[in-house]
PDB file of C-alpha atoms in Angstrom:
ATOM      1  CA  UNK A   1       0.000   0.000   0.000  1.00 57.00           C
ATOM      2  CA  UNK A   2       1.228   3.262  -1.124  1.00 62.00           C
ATOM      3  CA  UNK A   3       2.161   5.586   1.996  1.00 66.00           C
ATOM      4  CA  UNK A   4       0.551   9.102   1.276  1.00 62.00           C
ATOM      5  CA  UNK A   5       1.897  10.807   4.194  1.00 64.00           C
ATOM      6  CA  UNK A   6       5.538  10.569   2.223  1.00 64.00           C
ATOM      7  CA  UNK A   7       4.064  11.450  -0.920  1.00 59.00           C
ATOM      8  CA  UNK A   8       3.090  15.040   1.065  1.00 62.00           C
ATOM      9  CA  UNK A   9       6.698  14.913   2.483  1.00 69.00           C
ATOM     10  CA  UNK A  10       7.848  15.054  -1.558  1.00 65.00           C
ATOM     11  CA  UNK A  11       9.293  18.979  -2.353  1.00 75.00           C
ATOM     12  CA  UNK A  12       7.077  19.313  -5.406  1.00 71.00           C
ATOM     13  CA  UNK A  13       8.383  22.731  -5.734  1.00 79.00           C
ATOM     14  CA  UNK A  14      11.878  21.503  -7.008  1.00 81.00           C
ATOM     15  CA  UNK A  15      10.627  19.220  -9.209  1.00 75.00           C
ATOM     16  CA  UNK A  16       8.535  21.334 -11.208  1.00 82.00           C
ATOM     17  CA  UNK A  17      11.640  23.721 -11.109  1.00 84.00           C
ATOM     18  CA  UNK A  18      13.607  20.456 -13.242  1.00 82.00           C
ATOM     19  CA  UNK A  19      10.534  19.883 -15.531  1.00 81.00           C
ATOM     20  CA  UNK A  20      10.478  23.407 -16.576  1.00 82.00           C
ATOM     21  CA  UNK A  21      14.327  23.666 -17.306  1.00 83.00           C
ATOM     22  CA  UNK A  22      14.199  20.353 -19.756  1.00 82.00           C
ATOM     23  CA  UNK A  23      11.529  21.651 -21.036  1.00 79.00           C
ATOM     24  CA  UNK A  24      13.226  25.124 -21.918  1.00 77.00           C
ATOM     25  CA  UNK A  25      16.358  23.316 -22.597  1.00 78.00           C
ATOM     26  CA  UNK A  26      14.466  20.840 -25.791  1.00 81.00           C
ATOM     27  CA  UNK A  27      12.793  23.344 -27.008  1.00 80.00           C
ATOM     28  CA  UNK A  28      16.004  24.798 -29.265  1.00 78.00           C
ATOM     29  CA  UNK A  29      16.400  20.625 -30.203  1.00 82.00           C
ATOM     30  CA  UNK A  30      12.543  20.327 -31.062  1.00 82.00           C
ATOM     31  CA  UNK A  31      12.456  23.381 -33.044  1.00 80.00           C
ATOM     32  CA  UNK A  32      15.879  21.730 -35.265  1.00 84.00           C
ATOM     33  CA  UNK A  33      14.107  18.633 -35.519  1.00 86.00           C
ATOM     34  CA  UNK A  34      10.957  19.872 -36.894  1.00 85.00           C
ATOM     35  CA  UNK A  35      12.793  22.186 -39.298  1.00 85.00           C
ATOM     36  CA  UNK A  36      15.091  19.438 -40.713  1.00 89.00           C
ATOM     37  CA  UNK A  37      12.007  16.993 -40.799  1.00 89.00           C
ATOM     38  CA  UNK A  38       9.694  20.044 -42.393  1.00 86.00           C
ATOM     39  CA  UNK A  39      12.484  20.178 -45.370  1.00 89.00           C
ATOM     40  CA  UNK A  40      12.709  16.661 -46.031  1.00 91.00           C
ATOM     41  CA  UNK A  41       9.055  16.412 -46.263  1.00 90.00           C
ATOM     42  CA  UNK A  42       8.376  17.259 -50.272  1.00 90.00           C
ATOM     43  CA  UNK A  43      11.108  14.587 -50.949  1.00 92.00           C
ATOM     44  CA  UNK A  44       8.477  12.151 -52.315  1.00 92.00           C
ATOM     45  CA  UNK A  45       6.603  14.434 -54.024  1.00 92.00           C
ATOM     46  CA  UNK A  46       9.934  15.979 -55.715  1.00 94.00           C
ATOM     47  CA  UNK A  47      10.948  12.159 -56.261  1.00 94.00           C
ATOM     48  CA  UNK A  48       7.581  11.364 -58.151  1.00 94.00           C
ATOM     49  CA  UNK A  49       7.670  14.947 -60.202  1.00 94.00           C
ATOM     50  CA  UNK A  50      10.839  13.648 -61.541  1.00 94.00           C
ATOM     51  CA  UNK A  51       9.931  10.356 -61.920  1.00 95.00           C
ATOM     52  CA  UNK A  52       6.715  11.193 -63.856  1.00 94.00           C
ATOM     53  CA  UNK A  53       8.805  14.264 -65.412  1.00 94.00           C
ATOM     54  CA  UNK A  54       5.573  15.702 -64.844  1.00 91.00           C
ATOM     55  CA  UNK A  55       3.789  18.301 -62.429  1.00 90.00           C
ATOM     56  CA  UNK A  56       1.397  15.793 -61.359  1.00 87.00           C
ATOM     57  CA  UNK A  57      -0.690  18.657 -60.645  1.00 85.00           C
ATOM     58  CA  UNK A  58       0.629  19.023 -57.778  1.00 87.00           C
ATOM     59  CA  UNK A  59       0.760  22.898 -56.834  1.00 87.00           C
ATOM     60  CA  UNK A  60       3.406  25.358 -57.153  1.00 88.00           C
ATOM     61  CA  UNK A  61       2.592  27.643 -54.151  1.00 86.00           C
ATOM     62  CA  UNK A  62       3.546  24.821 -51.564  1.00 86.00           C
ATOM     63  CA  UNK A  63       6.997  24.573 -52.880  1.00 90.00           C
ATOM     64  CA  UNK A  64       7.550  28.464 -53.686  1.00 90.00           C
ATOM     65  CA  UNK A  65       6.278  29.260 -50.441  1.00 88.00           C
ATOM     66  CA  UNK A  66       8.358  27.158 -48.160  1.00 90.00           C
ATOM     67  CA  UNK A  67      11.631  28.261 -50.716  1.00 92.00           C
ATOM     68  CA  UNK A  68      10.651  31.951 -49.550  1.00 92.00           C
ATOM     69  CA  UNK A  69       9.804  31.163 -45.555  1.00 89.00           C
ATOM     70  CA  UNK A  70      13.565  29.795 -45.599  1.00 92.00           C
ATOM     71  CA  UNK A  71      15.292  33.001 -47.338  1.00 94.00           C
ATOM     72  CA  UNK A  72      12.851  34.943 -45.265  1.00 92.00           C
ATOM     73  CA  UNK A  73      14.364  33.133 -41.883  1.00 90.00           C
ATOM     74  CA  UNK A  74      17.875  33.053 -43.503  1.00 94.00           C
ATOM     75  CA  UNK A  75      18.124  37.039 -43.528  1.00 94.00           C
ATOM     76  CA  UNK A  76      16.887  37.344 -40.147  1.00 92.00           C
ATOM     77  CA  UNK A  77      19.672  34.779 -39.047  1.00 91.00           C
ATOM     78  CA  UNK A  78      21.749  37.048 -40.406  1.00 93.00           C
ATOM     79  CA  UNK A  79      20.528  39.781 -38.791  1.00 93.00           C
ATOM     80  CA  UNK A  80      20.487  38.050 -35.523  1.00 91.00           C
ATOM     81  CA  UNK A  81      24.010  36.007 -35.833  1.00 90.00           C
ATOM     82  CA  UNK A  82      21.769  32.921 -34.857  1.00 87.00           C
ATOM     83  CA  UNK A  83      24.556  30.277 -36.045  1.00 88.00           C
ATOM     84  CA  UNK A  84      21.808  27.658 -35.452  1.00 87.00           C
ATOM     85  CA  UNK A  85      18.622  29.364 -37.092  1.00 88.00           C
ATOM     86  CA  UNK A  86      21.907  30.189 -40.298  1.00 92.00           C
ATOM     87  CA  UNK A  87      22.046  26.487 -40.187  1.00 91.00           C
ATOM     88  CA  UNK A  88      18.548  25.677 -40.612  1.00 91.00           C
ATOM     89  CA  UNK A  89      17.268  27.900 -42.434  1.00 92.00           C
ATOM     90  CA  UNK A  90      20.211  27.152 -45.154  1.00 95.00           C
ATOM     91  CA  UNK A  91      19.110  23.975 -45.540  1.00 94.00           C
ATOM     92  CA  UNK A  92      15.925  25.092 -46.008  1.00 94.00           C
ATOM     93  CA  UNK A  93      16.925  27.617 -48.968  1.00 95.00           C
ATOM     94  CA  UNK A  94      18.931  24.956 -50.733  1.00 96.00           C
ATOM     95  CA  UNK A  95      16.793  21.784 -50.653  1.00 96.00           C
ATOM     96  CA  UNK A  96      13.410  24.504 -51.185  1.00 95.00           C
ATOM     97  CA  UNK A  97      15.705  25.637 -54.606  1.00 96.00           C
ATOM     98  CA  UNK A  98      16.132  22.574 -55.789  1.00 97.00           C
ATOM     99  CA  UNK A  99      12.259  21.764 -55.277  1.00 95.00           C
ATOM    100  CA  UNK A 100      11.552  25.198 -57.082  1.00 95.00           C
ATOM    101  CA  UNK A 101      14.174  23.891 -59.946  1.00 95.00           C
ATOM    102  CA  UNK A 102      12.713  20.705 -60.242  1.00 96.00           C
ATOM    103  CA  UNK A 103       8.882  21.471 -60.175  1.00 94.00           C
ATOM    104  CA  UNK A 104      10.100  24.861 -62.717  1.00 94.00           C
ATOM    105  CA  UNK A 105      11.686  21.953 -64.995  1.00 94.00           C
ATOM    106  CA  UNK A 106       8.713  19.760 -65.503  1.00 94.00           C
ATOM    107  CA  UNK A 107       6.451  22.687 -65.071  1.00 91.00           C
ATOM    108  CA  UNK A 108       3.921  23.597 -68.068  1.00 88.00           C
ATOM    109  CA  UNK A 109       2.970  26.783 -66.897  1.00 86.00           C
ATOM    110  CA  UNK A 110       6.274  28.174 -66.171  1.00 90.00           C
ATOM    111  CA  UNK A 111       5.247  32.025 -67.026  1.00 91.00           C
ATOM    112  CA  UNK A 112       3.202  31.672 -63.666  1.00 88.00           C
ATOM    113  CA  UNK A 113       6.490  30.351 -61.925  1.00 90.00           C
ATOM    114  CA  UNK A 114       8.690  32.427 -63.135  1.00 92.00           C
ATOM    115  CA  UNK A 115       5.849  36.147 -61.399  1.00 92.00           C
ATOM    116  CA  UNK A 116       6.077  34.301 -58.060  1.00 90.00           C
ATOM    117  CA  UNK A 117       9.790  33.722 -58.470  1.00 93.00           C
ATOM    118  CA  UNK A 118      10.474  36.999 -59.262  1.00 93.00           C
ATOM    119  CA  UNK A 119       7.833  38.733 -56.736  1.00 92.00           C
ATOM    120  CA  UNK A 120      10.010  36.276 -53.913  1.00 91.00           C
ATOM    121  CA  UNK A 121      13.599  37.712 -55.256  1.00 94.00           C
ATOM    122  CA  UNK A 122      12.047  40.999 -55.193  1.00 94.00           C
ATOM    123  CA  UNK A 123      10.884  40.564 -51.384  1.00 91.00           C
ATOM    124  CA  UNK A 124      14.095  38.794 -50.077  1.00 93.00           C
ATOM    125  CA  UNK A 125      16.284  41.578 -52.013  1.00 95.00           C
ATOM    126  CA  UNK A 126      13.899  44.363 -49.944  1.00 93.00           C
ATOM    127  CA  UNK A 127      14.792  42.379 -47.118  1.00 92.00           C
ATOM    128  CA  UNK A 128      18.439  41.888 -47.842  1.00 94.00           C
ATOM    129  CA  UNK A 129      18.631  45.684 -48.139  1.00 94.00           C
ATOM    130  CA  UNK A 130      17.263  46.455 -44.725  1.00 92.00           C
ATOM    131  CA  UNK A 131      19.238  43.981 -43.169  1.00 92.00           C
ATOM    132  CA  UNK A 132      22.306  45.680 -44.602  1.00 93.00           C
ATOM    133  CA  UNK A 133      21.473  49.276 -44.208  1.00 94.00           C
ATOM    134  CA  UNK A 134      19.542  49.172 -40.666  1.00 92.00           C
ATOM    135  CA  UNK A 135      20.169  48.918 -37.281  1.00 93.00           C
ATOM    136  CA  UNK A 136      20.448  45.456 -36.238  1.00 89.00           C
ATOM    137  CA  UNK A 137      17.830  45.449 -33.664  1.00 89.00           C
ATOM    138  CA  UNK A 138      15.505  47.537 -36.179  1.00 90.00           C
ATOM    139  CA  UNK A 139      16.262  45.308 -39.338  1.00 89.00           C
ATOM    140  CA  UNK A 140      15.584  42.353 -36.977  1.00 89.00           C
ATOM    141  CA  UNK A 141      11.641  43.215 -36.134  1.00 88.00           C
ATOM    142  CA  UNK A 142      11.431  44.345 -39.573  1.00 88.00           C
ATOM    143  CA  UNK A 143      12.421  41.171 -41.286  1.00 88.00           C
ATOM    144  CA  UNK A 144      11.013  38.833 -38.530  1.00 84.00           C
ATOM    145  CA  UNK A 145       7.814  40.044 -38.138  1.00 82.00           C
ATOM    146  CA  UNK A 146       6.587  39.706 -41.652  1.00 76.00           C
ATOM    147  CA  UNK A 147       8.275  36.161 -41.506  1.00 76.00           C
ATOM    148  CA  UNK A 148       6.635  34.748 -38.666  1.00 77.00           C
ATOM    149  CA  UNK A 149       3.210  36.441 -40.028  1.00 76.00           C
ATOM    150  CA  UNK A 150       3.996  34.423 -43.328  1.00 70.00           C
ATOM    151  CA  UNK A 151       4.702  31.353 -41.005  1.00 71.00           C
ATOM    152  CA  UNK A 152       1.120  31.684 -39.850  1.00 72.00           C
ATOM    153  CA  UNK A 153      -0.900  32.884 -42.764  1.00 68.00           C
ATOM    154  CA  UNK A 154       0.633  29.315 -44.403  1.00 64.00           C
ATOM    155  CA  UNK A 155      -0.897  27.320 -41.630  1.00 62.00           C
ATOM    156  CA  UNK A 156      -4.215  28.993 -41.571  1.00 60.00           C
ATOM    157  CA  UNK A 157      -4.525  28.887 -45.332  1.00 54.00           C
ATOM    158  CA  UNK A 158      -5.918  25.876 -45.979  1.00 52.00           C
ATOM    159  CA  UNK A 159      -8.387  26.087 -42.960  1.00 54.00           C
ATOM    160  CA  UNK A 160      -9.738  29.576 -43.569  1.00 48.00           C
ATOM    161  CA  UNK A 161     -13.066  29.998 -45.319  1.00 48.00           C
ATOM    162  CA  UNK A 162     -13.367  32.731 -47.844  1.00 43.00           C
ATOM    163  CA  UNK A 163     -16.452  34.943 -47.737  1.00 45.00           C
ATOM    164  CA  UNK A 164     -16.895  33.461 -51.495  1.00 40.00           C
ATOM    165  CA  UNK A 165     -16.921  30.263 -51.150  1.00 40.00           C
ATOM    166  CA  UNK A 166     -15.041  27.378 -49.579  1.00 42.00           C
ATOM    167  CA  UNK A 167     -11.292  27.362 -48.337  1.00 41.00           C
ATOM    168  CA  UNK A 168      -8.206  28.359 -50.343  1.00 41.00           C
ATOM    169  CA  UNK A 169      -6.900  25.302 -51.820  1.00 44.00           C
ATOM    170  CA  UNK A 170      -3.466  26.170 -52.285  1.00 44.00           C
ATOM    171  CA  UNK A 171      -2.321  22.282 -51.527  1.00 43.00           C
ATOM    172  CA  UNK A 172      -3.062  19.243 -53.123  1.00 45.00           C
ATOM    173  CA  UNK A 173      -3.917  17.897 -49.902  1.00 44.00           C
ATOM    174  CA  UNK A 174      -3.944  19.765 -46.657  1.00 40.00           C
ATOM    175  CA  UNK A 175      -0.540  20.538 -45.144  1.00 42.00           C
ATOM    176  CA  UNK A 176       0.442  18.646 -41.766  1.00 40.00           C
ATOM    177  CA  UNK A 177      -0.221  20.887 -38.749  1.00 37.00           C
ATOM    178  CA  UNK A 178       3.077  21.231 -37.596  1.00 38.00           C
ATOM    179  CA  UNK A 179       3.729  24.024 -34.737  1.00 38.00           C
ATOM    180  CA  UNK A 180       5.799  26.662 -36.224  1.00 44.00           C
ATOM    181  CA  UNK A 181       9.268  26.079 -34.016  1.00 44.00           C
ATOM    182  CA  UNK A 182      11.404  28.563 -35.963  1.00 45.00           C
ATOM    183  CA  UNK A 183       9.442  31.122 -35.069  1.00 44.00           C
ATOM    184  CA  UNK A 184       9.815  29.720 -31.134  1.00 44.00           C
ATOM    185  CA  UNK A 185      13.527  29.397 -31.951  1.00 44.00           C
ATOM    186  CA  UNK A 186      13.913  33.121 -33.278  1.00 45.00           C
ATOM    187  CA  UNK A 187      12.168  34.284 -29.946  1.00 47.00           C
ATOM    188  CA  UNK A 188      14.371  31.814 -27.429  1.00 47.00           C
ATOM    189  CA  UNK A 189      17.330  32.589 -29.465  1.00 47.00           C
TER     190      UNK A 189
END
């Protein structure tokens, strides 16, 4: 029988104090886990486009839009001097390239493609040229505030409703929920 008069005896106190530091302490290892596994997730789909050396009609925005989150995140790394966010985030901008490049390739609407890709340069060049002619702490809320609100108008976008009809179906099939941990890792940083 279990004795409850130790269990009061117990110094709860301290152990909630050890919970809460592991906690803090994985969240920098969750949020490079979930990045790495978030770029490595349109590997099949890249793998079948080639395959096929078709589109599949699968969509474009998926692929242009996660390219852009990472050169979004990359800047503000560089802002920041975040060697770990730098790290992640450059994976992020080469592997999302090389799904633009591929999906660009086997594309047969490349005109479309080649608006978004040029509206994206545009933006990260903007970006690029704050980060190199502001203050760092300035350039920083300025380039991370419109990437974490890109972060979460992705998520929500295939959930929202539109007043004209039913949701925006910018995926093929709906995207995984998956917390947004870079944005975690730029404000733990």
């Amino acid at each position: 029988m279990v004795d409850l008069g130790k269990l009061a005896r117990v110094d709860w106190a301290s152990h909630a104090r050890v919970a809460l530091a592991t906690s803090q302490a994985m969240i920098p290892y969750a949020a490079i886990g979930s990045s790495i596994l978030f770029a490595l997730a349109p590997l099949p789909d890249i793998r079948r486009i080639r395959r096929a050396k078709h589109t599949l009609s699968l969509p474009f925005l998926p692929f242009f839009f996660y390219a852009l989150q990472s050169a979004i995140f990359l800047v503000y790394a560089w802002v920041t001097a975040n060697p770990v966010l730098k790290t992640t985030t450059s994976l992020g901008v080469l592997l999302g390239t090389y799904y633009l490049a591929v999906y660009y390739t086997y594309s047969s609407d490349k005109v479309v493609a080649r608006k978004w890709m040029a509206g994206g340069f545009a933006v990260v060049l903007a970006l690029m040229g704050i980060a190199a002619t502001w203050e760092a702490a300035d350039a920083a809320m300025m380039i991370g505030l419109p990437g974490a609100l890109h972060i979460l108008s992705l998520a929500m976008a295939a959930m929202v409703p539109t007043k004209c009809g039913p949701r925006i179906e910018l995926f093929a099939r709906p995207p995984p929920l998956i917390v947004p941990f870079k944005l975690l890792l730029c404000i733990l940083r």
